[in-house]
One Martini backbone bead per residue (centre of mass of N, CA, C, O) as a GRO file, in nm:
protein
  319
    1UNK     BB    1   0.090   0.042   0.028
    2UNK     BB    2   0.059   0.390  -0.018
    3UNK     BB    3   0.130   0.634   0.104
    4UNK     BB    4   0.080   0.954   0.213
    5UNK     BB    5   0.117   1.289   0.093
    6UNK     BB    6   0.291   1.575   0.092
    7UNK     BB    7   0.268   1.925   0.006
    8UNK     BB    8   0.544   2.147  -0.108
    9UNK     BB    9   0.466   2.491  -0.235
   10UNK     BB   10   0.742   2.629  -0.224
   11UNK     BB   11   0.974   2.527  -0.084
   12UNK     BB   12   1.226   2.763  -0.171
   13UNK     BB   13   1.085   2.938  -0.015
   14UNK     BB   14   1.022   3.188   0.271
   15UNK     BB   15   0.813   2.958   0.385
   16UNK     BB   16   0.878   2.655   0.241
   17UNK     BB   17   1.189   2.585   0.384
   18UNK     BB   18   1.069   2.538   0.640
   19UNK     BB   19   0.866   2.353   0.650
   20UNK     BB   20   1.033   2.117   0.533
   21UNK     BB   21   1.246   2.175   0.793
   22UNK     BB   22   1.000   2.085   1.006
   23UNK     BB   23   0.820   1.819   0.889
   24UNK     BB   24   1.006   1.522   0.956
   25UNK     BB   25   0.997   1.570   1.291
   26UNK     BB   26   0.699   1.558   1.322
   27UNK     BB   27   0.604   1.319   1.210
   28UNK     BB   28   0.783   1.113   1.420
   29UNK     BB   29   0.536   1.182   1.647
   30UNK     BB   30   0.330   1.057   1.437
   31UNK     BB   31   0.055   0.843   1.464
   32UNK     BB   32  -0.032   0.889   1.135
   33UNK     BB   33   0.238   1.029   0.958
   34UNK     BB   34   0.424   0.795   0.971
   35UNK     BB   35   0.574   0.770   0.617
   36UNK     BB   36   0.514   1.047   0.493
   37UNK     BB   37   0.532   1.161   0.212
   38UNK     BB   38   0.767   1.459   0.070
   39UNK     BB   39   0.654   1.702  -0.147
   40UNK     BB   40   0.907   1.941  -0.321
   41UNK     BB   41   0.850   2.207  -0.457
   42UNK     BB   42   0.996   2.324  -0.777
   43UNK     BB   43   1.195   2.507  -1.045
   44UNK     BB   44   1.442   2.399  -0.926
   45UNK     BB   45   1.662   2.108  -0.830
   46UNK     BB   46   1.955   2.246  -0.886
   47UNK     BB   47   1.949   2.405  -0.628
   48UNK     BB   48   2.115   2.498  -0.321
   49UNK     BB   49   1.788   2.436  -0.170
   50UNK     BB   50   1.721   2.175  -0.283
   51UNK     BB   51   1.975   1.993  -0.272
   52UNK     BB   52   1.913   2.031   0.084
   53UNK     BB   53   1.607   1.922   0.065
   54UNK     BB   54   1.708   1.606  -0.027
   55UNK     BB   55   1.855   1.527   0.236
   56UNK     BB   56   1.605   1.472   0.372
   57UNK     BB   57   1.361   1.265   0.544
   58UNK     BB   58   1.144   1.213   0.342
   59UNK     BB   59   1.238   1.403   0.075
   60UNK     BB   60   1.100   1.505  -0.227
   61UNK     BB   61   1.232   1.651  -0.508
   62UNK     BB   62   0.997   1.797  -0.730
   63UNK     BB   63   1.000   1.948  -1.067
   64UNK     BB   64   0.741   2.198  -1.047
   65UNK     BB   65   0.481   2.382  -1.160
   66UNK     BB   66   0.207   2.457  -0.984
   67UNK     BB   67  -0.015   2.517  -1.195
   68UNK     BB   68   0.021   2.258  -1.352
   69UNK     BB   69  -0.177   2.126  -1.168
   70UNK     BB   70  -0.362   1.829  -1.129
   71UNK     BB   71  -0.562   1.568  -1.045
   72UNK     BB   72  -0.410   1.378  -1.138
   73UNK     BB   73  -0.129   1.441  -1.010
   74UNK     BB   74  -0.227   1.393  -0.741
   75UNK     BB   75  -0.318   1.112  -0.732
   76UNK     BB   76  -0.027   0.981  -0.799
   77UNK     BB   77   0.117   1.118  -0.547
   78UNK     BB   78  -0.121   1.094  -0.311
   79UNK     BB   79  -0.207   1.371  -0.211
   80UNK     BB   80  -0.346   1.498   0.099
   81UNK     BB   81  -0.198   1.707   0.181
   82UNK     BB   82  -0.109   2.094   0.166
   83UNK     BB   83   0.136   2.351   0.075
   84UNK     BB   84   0.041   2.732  -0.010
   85UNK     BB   85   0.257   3.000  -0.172
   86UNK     BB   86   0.169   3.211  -0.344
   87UNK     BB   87   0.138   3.451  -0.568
   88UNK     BB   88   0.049   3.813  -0.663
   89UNK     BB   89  -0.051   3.830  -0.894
   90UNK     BB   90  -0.327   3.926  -1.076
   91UNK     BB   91  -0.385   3.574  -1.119
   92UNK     BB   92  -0.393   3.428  -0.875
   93UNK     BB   93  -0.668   3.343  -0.838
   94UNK     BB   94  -0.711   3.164  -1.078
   95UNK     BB   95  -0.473   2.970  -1.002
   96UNK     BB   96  -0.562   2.898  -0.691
   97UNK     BB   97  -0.849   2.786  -0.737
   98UNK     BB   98  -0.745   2.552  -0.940
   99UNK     BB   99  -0.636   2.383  -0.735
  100UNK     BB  100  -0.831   2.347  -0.526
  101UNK     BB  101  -1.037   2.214  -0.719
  102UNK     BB  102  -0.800   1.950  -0.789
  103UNK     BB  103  -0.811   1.864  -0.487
  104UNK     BB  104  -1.140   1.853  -0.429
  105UNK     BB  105  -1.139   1.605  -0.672
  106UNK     BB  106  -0.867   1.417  -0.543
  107UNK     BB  107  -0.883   1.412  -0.227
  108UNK     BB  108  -0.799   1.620  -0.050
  109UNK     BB  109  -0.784   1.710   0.317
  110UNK     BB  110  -0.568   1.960   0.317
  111UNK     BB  111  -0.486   2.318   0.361
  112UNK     BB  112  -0.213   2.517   0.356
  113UNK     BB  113  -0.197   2.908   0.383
  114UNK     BB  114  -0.073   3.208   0.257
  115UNK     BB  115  -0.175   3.520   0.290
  116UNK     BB  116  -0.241   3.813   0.476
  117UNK     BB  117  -0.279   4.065   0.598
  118UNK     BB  118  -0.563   4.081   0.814
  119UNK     BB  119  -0.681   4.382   0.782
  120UNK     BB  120  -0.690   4.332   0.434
  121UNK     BB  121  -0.833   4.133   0.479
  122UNK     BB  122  -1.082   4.241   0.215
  123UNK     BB  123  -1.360   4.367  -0.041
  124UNK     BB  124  -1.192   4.679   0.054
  125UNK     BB  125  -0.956   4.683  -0.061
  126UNK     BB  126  -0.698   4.853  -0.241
  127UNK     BB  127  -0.492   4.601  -0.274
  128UNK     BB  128  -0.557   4.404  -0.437
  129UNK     BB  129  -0.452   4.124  -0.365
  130UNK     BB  130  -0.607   4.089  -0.061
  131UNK     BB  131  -0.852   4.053  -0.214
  132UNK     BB  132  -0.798   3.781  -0.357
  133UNK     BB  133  -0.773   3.630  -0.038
  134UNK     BB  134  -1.070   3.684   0.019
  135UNK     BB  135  -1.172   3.527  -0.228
  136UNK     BB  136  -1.040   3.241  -0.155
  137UNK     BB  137  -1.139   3.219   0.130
  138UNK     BB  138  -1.445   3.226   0.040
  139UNK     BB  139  -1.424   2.983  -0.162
  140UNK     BB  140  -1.323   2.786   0.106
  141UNK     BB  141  -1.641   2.858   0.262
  142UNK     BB  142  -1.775   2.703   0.101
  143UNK     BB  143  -1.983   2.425   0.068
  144UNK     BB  144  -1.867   2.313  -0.207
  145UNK     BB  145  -1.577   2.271  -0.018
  146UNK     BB  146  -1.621   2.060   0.265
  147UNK     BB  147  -1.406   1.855   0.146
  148UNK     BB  148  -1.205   2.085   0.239
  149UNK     BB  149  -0.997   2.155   0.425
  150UNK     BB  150  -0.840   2.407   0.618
  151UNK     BB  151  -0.657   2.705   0.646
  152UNK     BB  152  -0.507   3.052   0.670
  153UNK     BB  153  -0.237   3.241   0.683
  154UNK     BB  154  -0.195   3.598   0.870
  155UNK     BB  155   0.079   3.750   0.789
  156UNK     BB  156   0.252   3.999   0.826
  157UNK     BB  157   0.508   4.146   0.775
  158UNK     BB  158   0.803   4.081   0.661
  159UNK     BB  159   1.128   4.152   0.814
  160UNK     BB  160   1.308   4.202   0.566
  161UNK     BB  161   1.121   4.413   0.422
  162UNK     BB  162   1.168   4.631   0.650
  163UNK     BB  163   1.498   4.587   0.756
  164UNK     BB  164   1.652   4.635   0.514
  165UNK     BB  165   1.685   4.950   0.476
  166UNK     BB  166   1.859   4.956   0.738
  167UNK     BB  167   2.094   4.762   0.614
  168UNK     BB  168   2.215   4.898   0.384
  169UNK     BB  169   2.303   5.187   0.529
  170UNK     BB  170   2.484   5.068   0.699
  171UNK     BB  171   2.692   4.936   0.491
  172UNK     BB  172   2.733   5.210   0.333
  173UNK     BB  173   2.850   5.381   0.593
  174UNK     BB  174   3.083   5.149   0.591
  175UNK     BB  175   3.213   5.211   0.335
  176UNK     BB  176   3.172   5.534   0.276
  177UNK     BB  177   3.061   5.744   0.507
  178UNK     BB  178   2.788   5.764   0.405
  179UNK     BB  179   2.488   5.889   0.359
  180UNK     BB  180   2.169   5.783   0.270
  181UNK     BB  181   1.843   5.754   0.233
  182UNK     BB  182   1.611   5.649   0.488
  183UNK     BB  183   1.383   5.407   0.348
  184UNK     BB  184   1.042   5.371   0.538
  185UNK     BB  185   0.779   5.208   0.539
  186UNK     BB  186   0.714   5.284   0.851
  187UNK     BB  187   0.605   5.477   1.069
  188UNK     BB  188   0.728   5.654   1.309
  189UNK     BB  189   0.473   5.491   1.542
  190UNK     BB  190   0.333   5.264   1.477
  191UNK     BB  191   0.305   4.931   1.580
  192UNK     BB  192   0.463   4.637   1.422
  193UNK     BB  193   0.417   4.283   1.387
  194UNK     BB  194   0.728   4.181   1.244
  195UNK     BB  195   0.780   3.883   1.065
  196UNK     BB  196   0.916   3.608   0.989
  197UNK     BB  197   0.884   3.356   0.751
  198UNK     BB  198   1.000   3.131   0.871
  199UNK     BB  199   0.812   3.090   1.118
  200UNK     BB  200   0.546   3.068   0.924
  201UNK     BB  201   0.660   2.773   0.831
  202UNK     BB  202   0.663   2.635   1.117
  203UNK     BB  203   0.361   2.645   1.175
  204UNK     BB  204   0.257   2.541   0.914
  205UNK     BB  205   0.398   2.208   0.996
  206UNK     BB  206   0.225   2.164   1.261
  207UNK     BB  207  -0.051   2.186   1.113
  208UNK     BB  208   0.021   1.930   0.914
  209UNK     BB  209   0.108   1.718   1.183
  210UNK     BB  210  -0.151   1.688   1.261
  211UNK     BB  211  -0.370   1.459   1.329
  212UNK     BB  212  -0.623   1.672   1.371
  213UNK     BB  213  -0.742   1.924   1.190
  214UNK     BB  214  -1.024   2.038   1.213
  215UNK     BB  215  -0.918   2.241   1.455
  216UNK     BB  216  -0.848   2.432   1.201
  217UNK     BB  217  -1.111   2.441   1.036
  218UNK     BB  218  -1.137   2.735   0.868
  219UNK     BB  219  -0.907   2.918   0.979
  220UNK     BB  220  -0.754   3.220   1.084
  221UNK     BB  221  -0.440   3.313   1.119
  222UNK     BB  222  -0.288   3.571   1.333
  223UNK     BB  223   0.073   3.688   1.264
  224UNK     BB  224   0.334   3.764   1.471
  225UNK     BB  225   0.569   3.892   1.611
  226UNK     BB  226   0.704   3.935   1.969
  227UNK     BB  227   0.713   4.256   1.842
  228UNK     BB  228   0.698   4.587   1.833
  229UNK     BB  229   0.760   4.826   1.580
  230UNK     BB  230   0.893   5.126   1.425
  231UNK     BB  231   1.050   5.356   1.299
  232UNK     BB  232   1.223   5.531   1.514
  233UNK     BB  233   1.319   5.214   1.615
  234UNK     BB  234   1.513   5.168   1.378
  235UNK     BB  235   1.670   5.491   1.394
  236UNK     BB  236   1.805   5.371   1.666
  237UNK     BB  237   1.951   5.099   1.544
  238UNK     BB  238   2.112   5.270   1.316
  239UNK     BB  239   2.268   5.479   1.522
  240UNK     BB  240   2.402   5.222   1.684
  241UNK     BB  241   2.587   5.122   1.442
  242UNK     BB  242   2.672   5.418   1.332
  243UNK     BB  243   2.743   5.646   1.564
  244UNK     BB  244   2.500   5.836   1.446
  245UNK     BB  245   2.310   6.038   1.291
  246UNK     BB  246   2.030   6.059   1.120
  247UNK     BB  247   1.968   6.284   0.829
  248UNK     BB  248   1.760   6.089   0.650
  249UNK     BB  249   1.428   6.055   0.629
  250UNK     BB  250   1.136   5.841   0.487
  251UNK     BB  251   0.847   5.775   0.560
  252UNK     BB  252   0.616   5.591   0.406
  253UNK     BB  253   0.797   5.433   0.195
  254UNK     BB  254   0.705   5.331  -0.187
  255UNK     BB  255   0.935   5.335  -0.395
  256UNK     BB  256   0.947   5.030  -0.468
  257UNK     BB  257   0.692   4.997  -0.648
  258UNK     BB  258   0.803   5.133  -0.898
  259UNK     BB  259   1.042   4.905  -0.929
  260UNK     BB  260   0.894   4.717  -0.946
  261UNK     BB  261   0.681   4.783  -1.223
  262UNK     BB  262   0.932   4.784  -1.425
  263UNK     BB  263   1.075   4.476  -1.351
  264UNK     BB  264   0.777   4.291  -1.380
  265UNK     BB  265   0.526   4.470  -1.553
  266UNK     BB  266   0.568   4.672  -1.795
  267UNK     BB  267   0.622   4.411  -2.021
  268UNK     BB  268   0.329   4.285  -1.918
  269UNK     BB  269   0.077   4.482  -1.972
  270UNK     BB  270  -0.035   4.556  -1.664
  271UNK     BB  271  -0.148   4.703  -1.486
  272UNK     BB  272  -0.111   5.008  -1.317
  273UNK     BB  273  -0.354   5.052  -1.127
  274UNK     BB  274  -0.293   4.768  -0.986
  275UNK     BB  275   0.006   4.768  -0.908
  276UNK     BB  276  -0.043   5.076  -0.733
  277UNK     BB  277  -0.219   4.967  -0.509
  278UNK     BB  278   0.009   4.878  -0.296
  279UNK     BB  279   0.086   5.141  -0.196
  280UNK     BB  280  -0.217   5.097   0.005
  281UNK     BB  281  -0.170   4.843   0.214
  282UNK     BB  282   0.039   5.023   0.468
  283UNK     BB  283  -0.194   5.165   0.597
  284UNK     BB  284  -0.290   4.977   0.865
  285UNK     BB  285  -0.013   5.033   0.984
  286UNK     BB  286   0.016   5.325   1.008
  287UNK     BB  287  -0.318   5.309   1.193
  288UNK     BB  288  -0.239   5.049   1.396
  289UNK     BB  289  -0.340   4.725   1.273
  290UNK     BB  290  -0.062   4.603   1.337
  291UNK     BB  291  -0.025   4.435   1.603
  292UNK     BB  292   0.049   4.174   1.856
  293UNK     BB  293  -0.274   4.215   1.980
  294UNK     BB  294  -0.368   4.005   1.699
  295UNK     BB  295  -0.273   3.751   1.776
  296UNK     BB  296  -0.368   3.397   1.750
  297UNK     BB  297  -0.340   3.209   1.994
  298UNK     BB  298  -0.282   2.918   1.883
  299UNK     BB  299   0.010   3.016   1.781
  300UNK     BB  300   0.117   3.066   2.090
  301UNK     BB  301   0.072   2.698   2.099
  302UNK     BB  302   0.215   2.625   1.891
  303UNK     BB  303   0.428   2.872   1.766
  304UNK     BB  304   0.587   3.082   1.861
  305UNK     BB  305   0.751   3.302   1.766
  306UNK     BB  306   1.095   3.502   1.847
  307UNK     BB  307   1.182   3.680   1.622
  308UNK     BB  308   1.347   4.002   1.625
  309UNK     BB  309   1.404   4.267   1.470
  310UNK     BB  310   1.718   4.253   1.575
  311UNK     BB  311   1.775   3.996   1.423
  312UNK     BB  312   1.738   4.046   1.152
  313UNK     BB  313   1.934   4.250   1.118
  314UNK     BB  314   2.161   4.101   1.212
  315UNK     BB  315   2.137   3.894   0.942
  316UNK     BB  316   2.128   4.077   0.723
  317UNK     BB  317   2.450   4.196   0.805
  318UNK     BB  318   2.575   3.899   0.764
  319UNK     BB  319   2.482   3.887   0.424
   0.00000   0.00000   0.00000
């Protein structure tokens, strides 16, 4: 008899690299899913993140675009549980629910996903992306969808994305002494509780070693990690690191939304209107709604966050 397999979309992803190397372990303590083939899905299996991840005890590493994945290739492949970290491409939609109407054809019976901002997941949000996975979620928690259990996790914006511009700063003004303008996404004052990636990931990989799914089942749960940060607050870390005050902050700066439609959309004619509506994303959190006072309890019972905006800022600076 075959046993039943993972499947993990965007193994070598940011929240996907964390699931595989931590779901091999805890599978090994559960009394239903020991013996469960993991298969982490990548579009390289030559890469360095693919190539070490194929050397975990249960994980085969199997090269595939998750868009084209049919209900056959479910069925062939076995595949019980799944792990989903979609694109936010405007085209989301279309693709991911492809995905999961061929899960609940194939008879898949559990699927955890990642979806963003919870304050922001609603079908009145400016931001294109988050409006599509309130559609998401909306489309697995119909009727007709009942027999296909889920997760949802809605996690916080990465650390990495937040603290990036203030190791970049740091980095600059020790090579060249010279200050360049710091700009963060994040306000003045507002609080956010900006989480780890890796950490998400860990979440994502207890709930799918659960024995019993169900009490997960249908669930939202809201991701933030262990401290609350402000941007004045980066700018006090940034001070400590190069021994000056910063003489030019930018607060609540978007302008890499700029750069990113240059380099990913202007020449796929995607509406420039669809992608520049990122720029409202970090409304929310500006506005104070994104502190860690929104965590949902379960998850600081499954794995609390640990990994702090200081932790963070730490490691992009010795990358």
């Amino acid at each position: 008899m075959t046993l039943p397999s993972i499947l993990i979309v965007g193994a070598t992803g940011n929240t996907g690299r964390a699931v595989t190397q931590t779901l091999p372990k805890l599978l090994q303590s559960s009394s239903t899913l020991l013996g469960n083939r993991i298969i982490a899905l990548t579009r390289s299996s030559n890469s360095p993140v693919a190539q070490k991840l194929a050397k975990l005890p249960g994980v085969e590493v199997i090269e595939q675009n998750w868009v084209d994945i049919t209900a056959d290739w479910l069925r062939e492949h076995h595949v019980a549980r799944a792990f989903i970290a979609s694109h936010n491409g405007p085209n989301q939609f279309a693709e991911e629910s492809t995905f999961y109407l061929n899960a609940l054809d194939a008879g898949v019976k559990y699927v955890v996903r990642i979806s963003t901002t919870a304050a922001n997941v609603r079908p009145d949000c400016p931001a294109y992306y988050a409006r599509q996975h309130w559609a998401i979620e909306s489309l697995l928690g119909s009727p007709e969808f009942s027999n296909l259990q889920w997760t949802s996790l809605q996690p916080n914006v990465f650390s990495p994305l937040i603290m990036a511009p203030a190791a970049e700063f740091i980095k600059g003004y020790r090579k060249t002494g010279k200050q360049s303008i710091l700009r963060l996404l994040l306000s003045e004052d507002a609080p956010v509780g900006i989480i780890d990636p890796d950490e998400v990931g860990v979440i994502a990989a207890h709930l799918l070693s659960q024995d019993d799914t169900s009490v997960h089942n249908q669930a939202k749960y809201v991701l933030n990690g262990p401290e609350d940060i402000n941007g004045k607050q980066i700018v006090d870390m940034v001070e400590q690191y190069i021994g000056a005050p910063v003489k030019d902050v930018s607060y609540k700066d978007v302008s890499f939304i700029d750069m990113l439609y240059e380099d990913q959309y202007a020449a796929t004619k995607q509406s420039k209107n669809v992608i520049y509506s990122i720029k409202r994303a970090p409304e929310t959190a500006w506005e104070g709604k994104c502190s860690i006072s929104t965590t949902s309890k379960e998850i600081l019972k499954l794995a609390a966050p640990k990994r702090t905006p200081a932790d963070s800022l730490k490691t992009l600076l010795e990358e």
